[in-house]
């Protein structure tokens, strides 16, 4: 069995692999130590027990993406401190907390941090919108008026059908 098959994060594979690789490099170059073998075995046994009740039977240890990413990044000092981020950069903290969980947030702090992560997080909605829009249609008041009329007429039609029934 390959060790990479042991944990299956229920989320993005590239981001999970990136965080695992950053951790492995630090373990291999000696800047980060693994816990004792007995502690790691006990942790795996505990998670296997929880996994059976959450995800059923399988050969892999399935885990929640965000919980797993937070756990691994905490091992090598890259876990994001959200409270500190709210105090130092409220706009970014708001986007991280209330926006989608994007891989960029695991590159905001710690070893291997990326200076472009903040800009990438703050611009993710714009990039999504741009990718989903093939052409821009100028807004008009005509469309708004028709929408309001449709919303008013529909309930009246429903009421008329019930009254005539």
PDB file of C-alpha atoms in Angstrom:
ATOM      1  CA  UNK A   1       0.000   0.000   0.000  1.00  0.00           C
ATOM      2  CA  UNK A   2       1.279   3.468  -0.897  1.00  0.00           C
ATOM      3  CA  UNK A   3       1.287   5.968   1.962  1.00  0.00           C
ATOM      4  CA  UNK A   4      -0.395   8.575  -0.250  1.00  0.00           C
ATOM      5  CA  UNK A   5      -3.485   6.331  -0.373  1.00  0.00           C
ATOM      6  CA  UNK A   6      -3.957   6.433   3.390  1.00  0.00           C
ATOM      7  CA  UNK A   7      -5.716   9.825   3.608  1.00  0.00           C
ATOM      8  CA  UNK A   8      -8.368  10.969   1.179  1.00  0.00           C
ATOM      9  CA  UNK A   9      -9.313  14.572   1.762  1.00  0.00           C
ATOM     10  CA  UNK A  10     -12.842  15.279   0.551  1.00  0.00           C
ATOM     11  CA  UNK A  11     -11.778  18.411  -1.291  1.00  0.00           C
ATOM     12  CA  UNK A  12      -9.325  19.728  -3.846  1.00  0.00           C
ATOM     13  CA  UNK A  13      -6.530  17.289  -4.653  1.00  0.00           C
ATOM     14  CA  UNK A  14      -3.973  19.860  -5.926  1.00  0.00           C
ATOM     15  CA  UNK A  15      -4.248  22.024  -2.798  1.00  0.00           C
ATOM     16  CA  UNK A  16      -4.079  18.969  -0.518  1.00  0.00           C
ATOM     17  CA  UNK A  17      -1.018  17.650  -2.365  1.00  0.00           C
ATOM     18  CA  UNK A  18       0.624  21.078  -2.166  1.00  0.00           C
ATOM     19  CA  UNK A  19       0.190  21.289   1.612  1.00  0.00           C
ATOM     20  CA  UNK A  20       1.350  17.681   2.087  1.00  0.00           C
ATOM     21  CA  UNK A  21       4.430  18.347  -0.060  1.00  0.00           C
ATOM     22  CA  UNK A  22       5.292  21.507   1.885  1.00  0.00           C
ATOM     23  CA  UNK A  23       5.056  19.520   5.122  1.00  0.00           C
ATOM     24  CA  UNK A  24       7.088  16.584   3.753  1.00  0.00           C
ATOM     25  CA  UNK A  25       9.895  18.877   2.595  1.00  0.00           C
ATOM     26  CA  UNK A  26      10.158  20.375   6.064  1.00  0.00           C
ATOM     27  CA  UNK A  27      10.218  16.932   7.665  1.00  0.00           C
ATOM     28  CA  UNK A  28      12.909  15.719   5.251  1.00  0.00           C
ATOM     29  CA  UNK A  29      15.145  18.775   5.683  1.00  0.00           C
ATOM     30  CA  UNK A  30      14.790  18.575   9.489  1.00  0.00           C
ATOM     31  CA  UNK A  31      13.012  21.888  10.083  1.00  0.00           C
ATOM     32  CA  UNK A  32       9.869  20.061  11.261  1.00  0.00           C
ATOM     33  CA  UNK A  33       9.696  16.962  13.447  1.00  0.00           C
ATOM     34  CA  UNK A  34       7.077  14.217  13.291  1.00  0.00           C
ATOM     35  CA  UNK A  35       5.358  13.190  16.532  1.00  0.00           C
ATOM     36  CA  UNK A  36       6.453   9.888  18.111  1.00  0.00           C
ATOM     37  CA  UNK A  37       5.237   6.763  16.311  1.00  0.00           C
ATOM     38  CA  UNK A  38       2.899   5.794  19.182  1.00  0.00           C
ATOM     39  CA  UNK A  39       1.157   9.188  19.024  1.00  0.00           C
ATOM     40  CA  UNK A  40       0.699   8.914  15.244  1.00  0.00           C
ATOM     41  CA  UNK A  41      -0.713   5.356  15.514  1.00  0.00           C
ATOM     42  CA  UNK A  42      -3.139   6.429  18.252  1.00  0.00           C
ATOM     43  CA  UNK A  43      -4.269   9.382  16.111  1.00  0.00           C
ATOM     44  CA  UNK A  44      -4.868   7.125  13.092  1.00  0.00           C
ATOM     45  CA  UNK A  45      -6.831   4.599  15.176  1.00  0.00           C
ATOM     46  CA  UNK A  46      -9.013   7.379  16.589  1.00  0.00           C
ATOM     47  CA  UNK A  47      -9.690   8.778  13.123  1.00  0.00           C
ATOM     48  CA  UNK A  48     -10.466   5.347  11.669  1.00  0.00           C
ATOM     49  CA  UNK A  49     -13.069   4.854  14.392  1.00  0.00           C
ATOM     50  CA  UNK A  50     -14.696   8.219  13.632  1.00  0.00           C
ATOM     51  CA  UNK A  51     -14.478   7.588   9.882  1.00  0.00           C
ATOM     52  CA  UNK A  52     -16.559   4.435  10.101  1.00  0.00           C
ATOM     53  CA  UNK A  53     -19.422   6.323  11.718  1.00  0.00           C
ATOM     54  CA  UNK A  54     -19.182   9.309   9.322  1.00  0.00           C
ATOM     55  CA  UNK A  55     -18.211   7.857   5.942  1.00  0.00           C
ATOM     56  CA  UNK A  56     -18.772   4.091   6.144  1.00  0.00           C
ATOM     57  CA  UNK A  57     -16.276   1.370   5.321  1.00  0.00           C
ATOM     58  CA  UNK A  58     -13.418   1.923   2.882  1.00  0.00           C
ATOM     59  CA  UNK A  59      -9.680   1.326   2.660  1.00  0.00           C
ATOM     60  CA  UNK A  60      -8.778   5.001   2.912  1.00  0.00           C
ATOM     61  CA  UNK A  61      -9.069   7.410   5.801  1.00  0.00           C
ATOM     62  CA  UNK A  62     -11.540   9.948   4.452  1.00  0.00           C
ATOM     63  CA  UNK A  63     -11.482  13.308   6.133  1.00  0.00           C
ATOM     64  CA  UNK A  64     -13.071  16.718   5.820  1.00  0.00           C
ATOM     65  CA  UNK A  65     -11.018  18.980   3.553  1.00  0.00           C
ATOM     66  CA  UNK A  66     -10.857  22.112   5.705  1.00  0.00           C
ATOM     67  CA  UNK A  67     -10.241  20.237   8.964  1.00  0.00           C
ATOM     68  CA  UNK A  68      -7.468  18.192   7.330  1.00  0.00           C
ATOM     69  CA  UNK A  69      -5.821  21.213   5.720  1.00  0.00           C
ATOM     70  CA  UNK A  70      -5.901  23.130   9.016  1.00  0.00           C
ATOM     71  CA  UNK A  71      -4.399  20.157  10.841  1.00  0.00           C
ATOM     72  CA  UNK A  72      -1.557  19.638   8.367  1.00  0.00           C
ATOM     73  CA  UNK A  73      -0.706  23.349   8.090  1.00  0.00           C
ATOM     74  CA  UNK A  74      -0.597  23.582  11.886  1.00  0.00           C
ATOM     75  CA  UNK A  75       2.183  20.949  11.907  1.00  0.00           C
ATOM     76  CA  UNK A  76       4.611  23.213  10.046  1.00  0.00           C
ATOM     77  CA  UNK A  77       3.462  26.679  11.082  1.00  0.00           C
ATOM     78  CA  UNK A  78       1.330  27.680   8.094  1.00  0.00           C
ATOM     79  CA  UNK A  79      -2.138  27.519   9.697  1.00  0.00           C
ATOM     80  CA  UNK A  80      -4.003  30.788   9.263  1.00  0.00           C
ATOM     81  CA  UNK A  81      -4.855  32.636  12.486  1.00  0.00           C
ATOM     82  CA  UNK A  82      -8.245  34.083  11.561  1.00  0.00           C
ATOM     83  CA  UNK A  83      -8.531  36.300  14.652  1.00  0.00           C
ATOM     84  CA  UNK A  84      -5.140  37.887  13.915  1.00  0.00           C
ATOM     85  CA  UNK A  85      -6.176  38.325  10.286  1.00  0.00           C
ATOM     86  CA  UNK A  86      -9.395  40.123  11.352  1.00  0.00           C
ATOM     87  CA  UNK A  87      -7.292  42.536  13.409  1.00  0.00           C
ATOM     88  CA  UNK A  88      -4.644  43.185  10.753  1.00  0.00           C
ATOM     89  CA  UNK A  89      -6.568  42.877   7.459  1.00  0.00           C
ATOM     90  CA  UNK A  90     -10.361  42.907   8.012  1.00  0.00           C
ATOM     91  CA  UNK A  91     -11.217  42.947   4.299  1.00  0.00           C
ATOM     92  CA  UNK A  92      -9.192  39.810   3.621  1.00  0.00           C
ATOM     93  CA  UNK A  93     -10.436  38.120   6.808  1.00  0.00           C
ATOM     94  CA  UNK A  94     -14.041  38.798   5.775  1.00  0.00           C
ATOM     95  CA  UNK A  95     -13.427  37.207   2.367  1.00  0.00           C
ATOM     96  CA  UNK A  96     -11.643  34.187   3.863  1.00  0.00           C
ATOM     97  CA  UNK A  97     -14.324  33.613   6.508  1.00  0.00           C
ATOM     98  CA  UNK A  98     -17.455  34.243   4.437  1.00  0.00           C
ATOM     99  CA  UNK A  99     -16.154  33.420   0.954  1.00  0.00           C
ATOM    100  CA  UNK A 100     -15.308  30.076  -0.598  1.00  0.00           C
ATOM    101  CA  UNK A 101     -12.479  28.021   0.832  1.00  0.00           C
ATOM    102  CA  UNK A 102      -9.861  28.504  -1.864  1.00  0.00           C
ATOM    103  CA  UNK A 103      -6.360  26.996  -1.899  1.00  0.00           C
ATOM    104  CA  UNK A 104      -4.851  30.484  -1.781  1.00  0.00           C
ATOM    105  CA  UNK A 105      -5.691  30.852   1.903  1.00  0.00           C
ATOM    106  CA  UNK A 106      -3.246  28.057   2.754  1.00  0.00           C
ATOM    107  CA  UNK A 107      -0.488  30.185   1.196  1.00  0.00           C
ATOM    108  CA  UNK A 108      -1.149  33.357   3.235  1.00  0.00           C
ATOM    109  CA  UNK A 109       1.188  32.571   6.149  1.00  0.00           C
ATOM    110  CA  UNK A 110       4.037  30.361   7.231  1.00  0.00           C
ATOM    111  CA  UNK A 111       6.842  28.722   5.297  1.00  0.00           C
ATOM    112  CA  UNK A 112       6.225  28.754   1.560  1.00  0.00           C
ATOM    113  CA  UNK A 113       3.786  31.653   1.758  1.00  0.00           C
ATOM    114  CA  UNK A 114       2.924  33.366  -1.507  1.00  0.00           C
ATOM    115  CA  UNK A 115       2.818  37.162  -1.733  1.00  0.00           C
ATOM    116  CA  UNK A 116       0.090  36.994  -4.403  1.00  0.00           C
ATOM    117  CA  UNK A 117      -2.324  34.974  -2.222  1.00  0.00           C
ATOM    118  CA  UNK A 118      -4.091  38.065  -0.841  1.00  0.00           C
ATOM    119  CA  UNK A 119      -4.695  39.511  -4.292  1.00  0.00           C
ATOM    120  CA  UNK A 120      -5.866  36.123  -5.578  1.00  0.00           C
ATOM    121  CA  UNK A 121      -8.402  35.746  -2.744  1.00  0.00           C
ATOM    122  CA  UNK A 122      -9.770  39.272  -3.135  1.00  0.00           C
ATOM    123  CA  UNK A 123     -10.118  38.825  -6.906  1.00  0.00           C
ATOM    124  CA  UNK A 124     -11.594  35.319  -7.007  1.00  0.00           C
ATOM    125  CA  UNK A 125     -15.217  36.465  -7.485  1.00  0.00           C
ATOM    126  CA  UNK A 126     -14.242  38.750 -10.345  1.00  0.00           C
ATOM    127  CA  UNK A 127     -12.342  35.943 -12.076  1.00  0.00           C
ATOM    128  CA  UNK A 128     -15.301  33.589 -11.581  1.00  0.00           C
ATOM    129  CA  UNK A 129     -17.722  36.142 -13.002  1.00  0.00           C
ATOM    130  CA  UNK A 130     -15.465  36.837 -15.970  1.00  0.00           C
ATOM    131  CA  UNK A 131     -15.159  33.131 -16.762  1.00  0.00           C
ATOM    132  CA  UNK A 132     -18.932  32.609 -16.603  1.00  0.00           C
ATOM    133  CA  UNK A 133     -19.878  35.618 -18.723  1.00  0.00           C
ATOM    134  CA  UNK A 134     -19.476  35.313 -22.470  1.00  0.00           C
ATOM    135  CA  UNK A 135     -20.677  38.848 -23.199  1.00  0.00           C
ATOM    136  CA  UNK A 136     -21.726  41.857 -21.195  1.00  0.00           C
ATOM    137  CA  UNK A 137     -25.275  43.110 -21.637  1.00  0.00           C
ATOM    138  CA  UNK A 138     -25.893  46.677 -20.530  1.00  0.00           C
ATOM    139  CA  UNK A 139     -28.460  47.013 -17.767  1.00  0.00           C
ATOM    140  CA  UNK A 140     -31.748  48.633 -18.696  1.00  0.00           C
ATOM    141  CA  UNK A 141     -34.786  49.796 -16.795  1.00  0.00           C
ATOM    142  CA  UNK A 142     -37.026  48.061 -19.349  1.00  0.00           C
ATOM    143  CA  UNK A 143     -36.031  44.638 -18.069  1.00  0.00           C
ATOM    144  CA  UNK A 144     -36.666  45.661 -14.469  1.00  0.00           C
ATOM    145  CA  UNK A 145     -40.181  46.892 -15.264  1.00  0.00           C
ATOM    146  CA  UNK A 146     -41.065  43.635 -17.038  1.00  0.00           C
ATOM    147  CA  UNK A 147     -39.686  41.622 -14.136  1.00  0.00           C
ATOM    148  CA  UNK A 148     -41.805  43.540 -11.626  1.00  0.00           C
ATOM    149  CA  UNK A 149     -44.892  43.098 -13.802  1.00  0.00           C
ATOM    150  CA  UNK A 150     -44.254  39.357 -14.090  1.00  0.00           C
ATOM    151  CA  UNK A 151     -43.860  39.076 -10.330  1.00  0.00           C
ATOM    152  CA  UNK A 152     -47.159  40.897  -9.772  1.00  0.00           C
ATOM    153  CA  UNK A 153     -49.162  39.135 -12.477  1.00  0.00           C
ATOM    154  CA  UNK A 154     -48.110  35.592 -11.549  1.00  0.00           C
ATOM    155  CA  UNK A 155     -49.733  35.617  -8.069  1.00  0.00           C
ATOM    156  CA  UNK A 156     -52.879  37.183  -9.581  1.00  0.00           C
ATOM    157  CA  UNK A 157     -53.104  34.372 -12.140  1.00  0.00           C
ATOM    158  CA  UNK A 158     -52.685  31.762  -9.426  1.00  0.00           C
ATOM    159  CA  UNK A 159     -55.439  33.416  -7.362  1.00  0.00           C
ATOM    160  CA  UNK A 160     -57.753  33.563 -10.412  1.00  0.00           C
ATOM    161  CA  UNK A 161     -57.241  29.842 -11.103  1.00  0.00           C
ATOM    162  CA  UNK A 162     -58.128  28.976  -7.490  1.00  0.00           C
ATOM    163  CA  UNK A 163     -61.180  31.240  -7.531  1.00  0.00           C
ATOM    164  CA  UNK A 164     -62.478  29.741 -10.787  1.00  0.00           C
ATOM    165  CA  UNK A 165     -61.843  26.206  -9.607  1.00  0.00           C
TER     166      UNK A 165
END
